[in-house]
């Protein structure tokens, strides 16, 4: 591992460990997605996350991180990110639920997120999920040698706003590796003050657009973590961990 302008570049061996960590994250998210249905408490997904870590002998990245009390961020409808799983919050038909999950394997983190519809969802919610997922793909496609860090956010923002949605500004993507959050921060929008950072082979990036139906303004609840849309609109969240390769971006968080 070597540093490039404050960013840790991963070598082939480190990238291989991260690929396995992220593959496990994707498998855990698959298990959670398979359990989504009306009438289940969101705490069920925390139980799935912890059981998965136990079975695969990995540690959850989020549990205890800055005192976060759960292994899983589980956010429903107007909740953007960092939502608490709960025995009292039951999923109902038409909800959308976002899972953000990470694990630590051999000292390296994996991190990924996805939003799932509960039963039949409205046309607007389906479009929101589709556009957010597509914007992630656009951002990943821009994560290549020869581009600048800001190209990722520009690609995401252009796609999101072309479909009438807004990009959350308060939360951004990040570098990842031996630490859950490493340099650089990765805005999902054009950030004029962002340092000029050409993308280099070996960068490990957690790209994670969060998209809303209305304003991008958010508030944090009294628990100190759960971020919600200030206007009560809906939000979706998709994330992949990516390594910048000489031949383009390599998505690590696929099952």
mmCIF file of C-alpha atoms in Angstrom:
data_model
loop_
_atom_site.group_PDB
_atom_site.id
_atom_site.type_symbol
_atom_site.label_atom_id
_atom_site.label_comp_id
_atom_site.label_asym_id
_atom_site.label_seq_id
_atom_site.Cartn_x
_atom_site.Cartn_y
_atom_site.Cartn_z
ATOM 1 C CA UNK A 1 0.000 0.000 0.000
ATOM 2 C CA UNK A 2 1.358 3.430 -0.905
ATOM 3 C CA UNK A 3 0.062 6.954 -0.500
ATOM 4 C CA UNK A 4 -0.957 9.302 -3.283
ATOM 5 C CA UNK A 5 -1.872 12.819 -2.138
ATOM 6 C CA UNK A 6 -3.197 11.436 1.150
ATOM 7 C CA UNK A 7 -5.018 8.512 -0.485
ATOM 8 C CA UNK A 8 -3.952 4.919 0.180
ATOM 9 C CA UNK A 9 -3.509 3.048 -3.112
ATOM 10 C CA UNK A 10 -4.182 -0.685 -2.855
ATOM 11 C CA UNK A 11 -1.902 -3.293 -4.395
ATOM 12 C CA UNK A 12 -3.134 -6.536 -5.968
ATOM 13 C CA UNK A 13 -3.028 -8.520 -2.711
ATOM 14 C CA UNK A 14 -4.922 -5.856 -0.778
ATOM 15 C CA UNK A 15 -7.474 -5.540 -3.562
ATOM 16 C CA UNK A 16 -8.033 -9.306 -3.457
ATOM 17 C CA UNK A 17 -8.815 -9.215 0.276
ATOM 18 C CA UNK A 18 -11.163 -6.283 -0.284
ATOM 19 C CA UNK A 19 -12.889 -8.132 -3.101
ATOM 20 C CA UNK A 20 -13.646 -11.029 -0.753
ATOM 21 C CA UNK A 21 -14.818 -8.713 2.035
ATOM 22 C CA UNK A 22 -17.148 -6.959 -0.369
ATOM 23 C CA UNK A 23 -18.396 -10.221 -1.869
ATOM 24 C CA UNK A 24 -19.455 -11.246 1.624
ATOM 25 C CA UNK A 25 -21.239 -7.915 2.109
ATOM 26 C CA UNK A 26 -23.168 -8.533 -1.106
ATOM 27 C CA UNK A 27 -24.161 -12.016 0.055
ATOM 28 C CA UNK A 28 -25.381 -10.622 3.381
ATOM 29 C CA UNK A 29 -27.436 -7.996 1.562
ATOM 30 C CA UNK A 30 -28.899 -10.756 -0.609
ATOM 31 C CA UNK A 31 -30.064 -12.552 2.554
ATOM 32 C CA UNK A 32 -31.637 -9.382 3.886
ATOM 33 C CA UNK A 33 -33.340 -8.609 0.583
ATOM 34 C CA UNK A 34 -34.807 -12.121 0.448
ATOM 35 C CA UNK A 35 -36.399 -11.526 3.872
ATOM 36 C CA UNK A 36 -38.102 -8.242 2.934
ATOM 37 C CA UNK A 37 -41.874 -8.513 3.102
ATOM 38 C CA UNK A 38 -44.774 -6.688 4.728
ATOM 39 C CA UNK A 39 -45.220 -7.308 8.455
ATOM 40 C CA UNK A 40 -41.610 -7.983 9.481
ATOM 41 C CA UNK A 41 -39.823 -5.768 12.036
ATOM 42 C CA UNK A 42 -36.695 -4.027 10.832
ATOM 43 C CA UNK A 43 -34.794 -5.647 13.727
ATOM 44 C CA UNK A 44 -35.018 -8.895 11.742
ATOM 45 C CA UNK A 45 -32.408 -7.520 9.340
ATOM 46 C CA UNK A 46 -30.028 -6.656 12.180
ATOM 47 C CA UNK A 47 -30.342 -10.260 13.326
ATOM 48 C CA UNK A 48 -29.580 -11.476 9.800
ATOM 49 C CA UNK A 49 -26.527 -9.197 9.651
ATOM 50 C CA UNK A 50 -25.105 -10.392 12.969
ATOM 51 C CA UNK A 51 -25.819 -14.037 12.217
ATOM 52 C CA UNK A 52 -24.095 -13.673 8.845
ATOM 53 C CA UNK A 53 -20.981 -12.222 10.484
ATOM 54 C CA UNK A 54 -20.922 -15.064 12.991
ATOM 55 C CA UNK A 55 -21.276 -17.742 10.298
ATOM 56 C CA UNK A 56 -18.593 -16.230 8.068
ATOM 57 C CA UNK A 57 -16.219 -15.258 10.896
ATOM 58 C CA UNK A 58 -16.056 -11.576 10.015
ATOM 59 C CA UNK A 59 -16.730 -8.480 12.101
ATOM 60 C CA UNK A 60 -19.392 -5.901 11.267
ATOM 61 C CA UNK A 61 -17.807 -2.605 10.245
ATOM 62 C CA UNK A 62 -20.463 -0.342 11.730
ATOM 63 C CA UNK A 63 -21.086 -1.858 15.162
ATOM 64 C CA UNK A 64 -19.370 0.427 17.674
ATOM 65 C CA UNK A 65 -17.985 2.720 14.971
ATOM 66 C CA UNK A 66 -18.163 6.185 16.553
ATOM 67 C CA UNK A 67 -20.486 4.434 19.040
ATOM 68 C CA UNK A 68 -23.037 3.406 16.397
ATOM 69 C CA UNK A 69 -25.083 0.743 18.245
ATOM 70 C CA UNK A 70 -25.951 -1.655 15.406
ATOM 71 C CA UNK A 71 -24.269 -3.790 12.760
ATOM 72 C CA UNK A 72 -26.695 -2.546 10.096
ATOM 73 C CA UNK A 73 -28.008 0.836 8.999
ATOM 74 C CA UNK A 74 -31.675 0.230 8.157
ATOM 75 C CA UNK A 75 -33.578 3.255 6.826
ATOM 76 C CA UNK A 76 -37.233 3.286 5.735
ATOM 77 C CA UNK A 77 -38.991 5.724 3.378
ATOM 78 C CA UNK A 78 -38.081 9.280 4.460
ATOM 79 C CA UNK A 79 -35.053 8.022 6.415
ATOM 80 C CA UNK A 80 -31.938 8.657 4.326
ATOM 81 C CA UNK A 81 -29.163 6.791 6.140
ATOM 82 C CA UNK A 82 -27.967 5.604 9.574
ATOM 83 C CA UNK A 83 -31.446 4.401 10.562
ATOM 84 C CA UNK A 84 -31.753 2.163 13.611
ATOM 85 C CA UNK A 85 -33.253 -1.330 13.251
ATOM 86 C CA UNK A 86 -36.239 -1.696 15.576
ATOM 87 C CA UNK A 87 -38.581 -4.305 17.007
ATOM 88 C CA UNK A 88 -41.371 -1.718 16.766
ATOM 89 C CA UNK A 89 -40.948 -0.557 13.150
ATOM 90 C CA UNK A 90 -42.800 -2.999 10.916
ATOM 91 C CA UNK A 91 -42.435 -2.905 7.153
ATOM 92 C CA UNK A 92 -45.706 -2.348 5.339
ATOM 93 C CA UNK A 93 -46.775 -2.804 1.730
ATOM 94 C CA UNK A 94 -45.407 0.034 -0.389
ATOM 95 C CA UNK A 95 -42.469 0.963 1.857
ATOM 96 C CA UNK A 96 -38.943 1.257 0.558
ATOM 97 C CA UNK A 97 -36.155 0.125 2.877
ATOM 98 C CA UNK A 98 -32.431 0.850 2.553
ATOM 99 C CA UNK A 99 -29.749 -1.452 3.939
ATOM 100 C CA UNK A 100 -26.186 -0.173 4.405
ATOM 101 C CA UNK A 101 -23.782 -2.831 5.658
ATOM 102 C CA UNK A 102 -20.068 -3.505 5.969
ATOM 103 C CA UNK A 103 -17.703 -6.170 7.264
ATOM 104 C CA UNK A 104 -14.048 -6.395 8.233
ATOM 105 C CA UNK A 105 -12.020 -9.284 6.799
ATOM 106 C CA UNK A 106 -8.288 -9.645 7.511
ATOM 107 C CA UNK A 107 -8.101 -5.982 8.420
ATOM 108 C CA UNK A 108 -9.920 -4.599 5.379
ATOM 109 C CA UNK A 109 -13.454 -3.273 5.071
ATOM 110 C CA UNK A 110 -16.210 -4.032 2.609
ATOM 111 C CA UNK A 111 -19.156 -1.635 2.263
ATOM 112 C CA UNK A 112 -22.298 -1.639 0.138
ATOM 113 C CA UNK A 113 -25.910 -0.449 0.240
ATOM 114 C CA UNK A 114 -29.145 -1.017 -1.634
ATOM 115 C CA UNK A 115 -32.792 0.038 -1.438
ATOM 116 C CA UNK A 116 -35.605 -2.505 -1.804
ATOM 117 C CA UNK A 117 -39.314 -2.118 -2.338
ATOM 118 C CA UNK A 118 -41.681 -3.859 0.082
ATOM 119 C CA UNK A 119 -44.314 -5.643 -1.958
ATOM 120 C CA UNK A 120 -45.815 -3.372 -4.626
ATOM 121 C CA UNK A 121 -44.491 0.191 -4.461
ATOM 122 C CA UNK A 122 -45.743 3.366 -6.109
ATOM 123 C CA UNK A 123 -44.548 4.389 -9.550
ATOM 124 C CA UNK A 124 -42.671 7.323 -8.027
ATOM 125 C CA UNK A 125 -40.846 5.158 -5.491
ATOM 126 C CA UNK A 126 -39.895 2.645 -8.182
ATOM 127 C CA UNK A 127 -38.564 5.443 -10.371
ATOM 128 C CA UNK A 128 -36.620 6.846 -7.411
ATOM 129 C CA UNK A 129 -34.940 3.482 -6.804
ATOM 130 C CA UNK A 130 -34.230 2.956 -10.503
ATOM 131 C CA UNK A 131 -32.728 6.407 -11.000
ATOM 132 C CA UNK A 132 -30.587 6.119 -7.855
ATOM 133 C CA UNK A 133 -29.253 2.729 -8.979
ATOM 134 C CA UNK A 134 -28.579 4.111 -12.461
ATOM 135 C CA UNK A 135 -26.817 7.158 -11.024
ATOM 136 C CA UNK A 136 -24.493 4.843 -9.100
ATOM 137 C CA UNK A 137 -23.626 3.100 -12.371
ATOM 138 C CA UNK A 138 -22.923 6.489 -13.979
ATOM 139 C CA UNK A 139 -20.659 7.475 -11.091
ATOM 140 C CA UNK A 140 -18.801 4.168 -11.217
ATOM 141 C CA UNK A 141 -18.262 4.506 -14.972
ATOM 142 C CA UNK A 142 -16.549 7.852 -14.328
ATOM 143 C CA UNK A 143 -14.135 6.293 -11.784
ATOM 144 C CA UNK A 144 -11.315 5.695 -14.228
ATOM 145 C CA UNK A 145 -7.709 6.737 -14.681
ATOM 146 C CA UNK A 146 -7.580 10.015 -16.569
ATOM 147 C CA UNK A 147 -10.675 11.425 -14.888
ATOM 148 C CA UNK A 148 -10.849 13.714 -11.878
ATOM 149 C CA UNK A 149 -12.604 12.996 -8.577
ATOM 150 C CA UNK A 150 -15.283 15.579 -9.398
ATOM 151 C CA UNK A 151 -16.220 13.665 -12.562
ATOM 152 C CA UNK A 152 -17.914 11.042 -10.367
ATOM 153 C CA UNK A 153 -20.225 13.549 -8.682
ATOM 154 C CA UNK A 154 -20.959 15.342 -11.937
ATOM 155 C CA UNK A 155 -22.076 12.070 -13.558
ATOM 156 C CA UNK A 156 -24.327 11.197 -10.606
ATOM 157 C CA UNK A 157 -25.878 14.662 -10.301
ATOM 158 C CA UNK A 158 -26.543 15.038 -14.022
ATOM 159 C CA UNK A 159 -28.474 11.766 -14.166
ATOM 160 C CA UNK A 160 -30.436 12.369 -10.956
ATOM 161 C CA UNK A 161 -31.512 15.908 -11.758
ATOM 162 C CA UNK A 162 -32.406 15.003 -15.349
ATOM 163 C CA UNK A 163 -35.135 12.805 -13.836
ATOM 164 C CA UNK A 164 -36.463 15.456 -11.461
ATOM 165 C CA UNK A 165 -34.881 14.196 -8.238
ATOM 166 C CA UNK A 166 -32.273 15.777 -5.946
ATOM 167 C CA UNK A 167 -28.912 14.595 -4.639
ATOM 168 C CA UNK A 168 -28.340 14.609 -0.871
ATOM 169 C CA UNK A 169 -25.471 16.995 -0.074
ATOM 170 C CA UNK A 170 -24.860 16.285 3.613
ATOM 171 C CA UNK A 171 -23.577 12.708 3.125
ATOM 172 C CA UNK A 172 -20.979 11.649 0.569
ATOM 173 C CA UNK A 173 -18.963 8.635 -0.516
ATOM 174 C CA UNK A 174 -15.449 7.937 0.708
ATOM 175 C CA UNK A 175 -12.219 6.089 0.286
ATOM 176 C CA UNK A 176 -12.083 2.710 2.012
ATOM 177 C CA UNK A 177 -9.519 0.092 2.993
ATOM 178 C CA UNK A 178 -7.993 -0.635 6.382
ATOM 179 C CA UNK A 179 -10.264 2.132 7.655
ATOM 180 C CA UNK A 180 -13.972 2.333 6.932
ATOM 181 C CA UNK A 181 -13.634 5.984 5.951
ATOM 182 C CA UNK A 182 -10.442 7.041 4.216
ATOM 183 C CA UNK A 183 -9.586 9.906 1.911
ATOM 184 C CA UNK A 184 -10.947 11.103 -0.448
ATOM 185 C CA UNK A 185 -14.485 12.234 0.232
ATOM 186 C CA UNK A 186 -16.617 11.636 -2.871
ATOM 187 C CA UNK A 187 -19.517 14.080 -3.301
ATOM 188 C CA UNK A 188 -22.416 12.926 -5.462
ATOM 189 C CA UNK A 189 -22.673 16.388 -6.994
ATOM 190 C CA UNK A 190 -20.375 18.993 -8.489
ATOM 191 C CA UNK A 191 -18.410 20.473 -5.588
ATOM 192 C CA UNK A 192 -16.478 23.560 -6.734
ATOM 193 C CA UNK A 193 -14.229 23.540 -3.667
ATOM 194 C CA UNK A 194 -13.199 19.900 -4.076
ATOM 195 C CA UNK A 195 -9.407 19.501 -4.433
ATOM 196 C CA UNK A 196 -8.196 18.728 -7.946
ATOM 197 C CA UNK A 197 -7.522 14.984 -7.584
ATOM 198 C CA UNK A 198 -6.798 12.912 -10.703
ATOM 199 C CA UNK A 199 -7.967 9.331 -10.225
ATOM 200 C CA UNK A 200 -5.197 6.760 -10.000
ATOM 201 C CA UNK A 201 -4.949 2.984 -10.303
ATOM 202 C CA UNK A 202 -5.365 1.345 -6.896
ATOM 203 C CA UNK A 203 -7.812 3.844 -5.425
ATOM 204 C CA UNK A 204 -10.559 2.074 -3.450
ATOM 205 C CA UNK A 205 -13.744 4.132 -3.476
ATOM 206 C CA UNK A 206 -17.106 3.617 -1.796
ATOM 207 C CA UNK A 207 -19.429 5.458 -4.181
ATOM 208 C CA UNK A 208 -22.896 5.934 -2.684
ATOM 209 C CA UNK A 209 -25.484 8.296 -4.116
ATOM 210 C CA UNK A 210 -28.407 9.143 -1.836
ATOM 211 C CA UNK A 211 -31.295 10.614 -3.778
ATOM 212 C CA UNK A 212 -34.552 12.301 -2.731
ATOM 213 C CA UNK A 213 -37.916 13.034 -4.297
ATOM 214 C CA UNK A 214 -38.004 16.657 -3.105
ATOM 215 C CA UNK A 215 -35.488 18.952 -1.446
ATOM 216 C CA UNK A 216 -32.059 17.590 -0.543
ATOM 217 C CA UNK A 217 -32.207 19.105 2.962
ATOM 218 C CA UNK A 218 -32.000 16.583 5.819
ATOM 219 C CA UNK A 219 -32.320 16.629 9.601
ATOM 220 C CA UNK A 220 -30.858 14.234 12.185
ATOM 221 C CA UNK A 221 -33.214 12.793 14.792
ATOM 222 C CA UNK A 222 -32.693 12.900 18.558
ATOM 223 C CA UNK A 223 -30.915 9.528 18.476
ATOM 224 C CA UNK A 224 -27.988 11.449 16.967
ATOM 225 C CA UNK A 225 -27.782 9.186 13.912
ATOM 226 C CA UNK A 226 -30.949 8.718 11.871
ATOM 227 C CA UNK A 227 -31.022 11.229 9.006
ATOM 228 C CA UNK A 228 -34.454 12.034 7.556
ATOM 229 C CA UNK A 229 -35.725 14.184 4.716
ATOM 230 C CA UNK A 230 -36.686 17.563 6.160
ATOM 231 C CA UNK A 231 -39.657 17.868 3.792
ATOM 232 C CA UNK A 232 -40.887 14.317 4.467
ATOM 233 C CA UNK A 233 -39.989 13.143 0.956
ATOM 234 C CA UNK A 234 -38.718 9.691 0.072
ATOM 235 C CA UNK A 235 -35.041 8.749 -0.228
ATOM 236 C CA UNK A 236 -33.111 5.877 -1.843
ATOM 237 C CA UNK A 237 -29.485 4.809 -1.372
ATOM 238 C CA UNK A 238 -27.241 2.548 -3.430
ATOM 239 C CA UNK A 239 -23.523 1.923 -2.875
ATOM 240 C CA UNK A 240 -20.701 -0.168 -4.296
ATOM 241 C CA UNK A 241 -17.051 -0.385 -3.355
ATOM 242 C CA UNK A 242 -14.882 0.037 -6.440
ATOM 243 C CA UNK A 243 -11.177 -0.266 -7.213
ATOM 244 C CA UNK A 244 -9.842 1.990 -9.958
ATOM 245 C CA UNK A 245 -7.944 -0.258 -12.374
ATOM 246 C CA UNK A 246 -5.732 0.521 -15.345
ATOM 247 C CA UNK A 247 -8.556 -0.824 -17.517
ATOM 248 C CA UNK A 248 -11.405 0.940 -15.743
ATOM 249 C CA UNK A 249 -13.394 0.579 -12.508
ATOM 250 C CA UNK A 250 -13.730 -2.863 -10.883
ATOM 251 C CA UNK A 251 -16.848 -3.309 -8.724
ATOM 252 C CA UNK A 252 -15.916 -5.380 -5.677
ATOM 253 C CA UNK A 253 -19.286 -5.591 -3.898
ATOM 254 C CA UNK A 254 -20.982 -8.075 -6.208
ATOM 255 C CA UNK A 255 -22.070 -11.552 -5.028
#
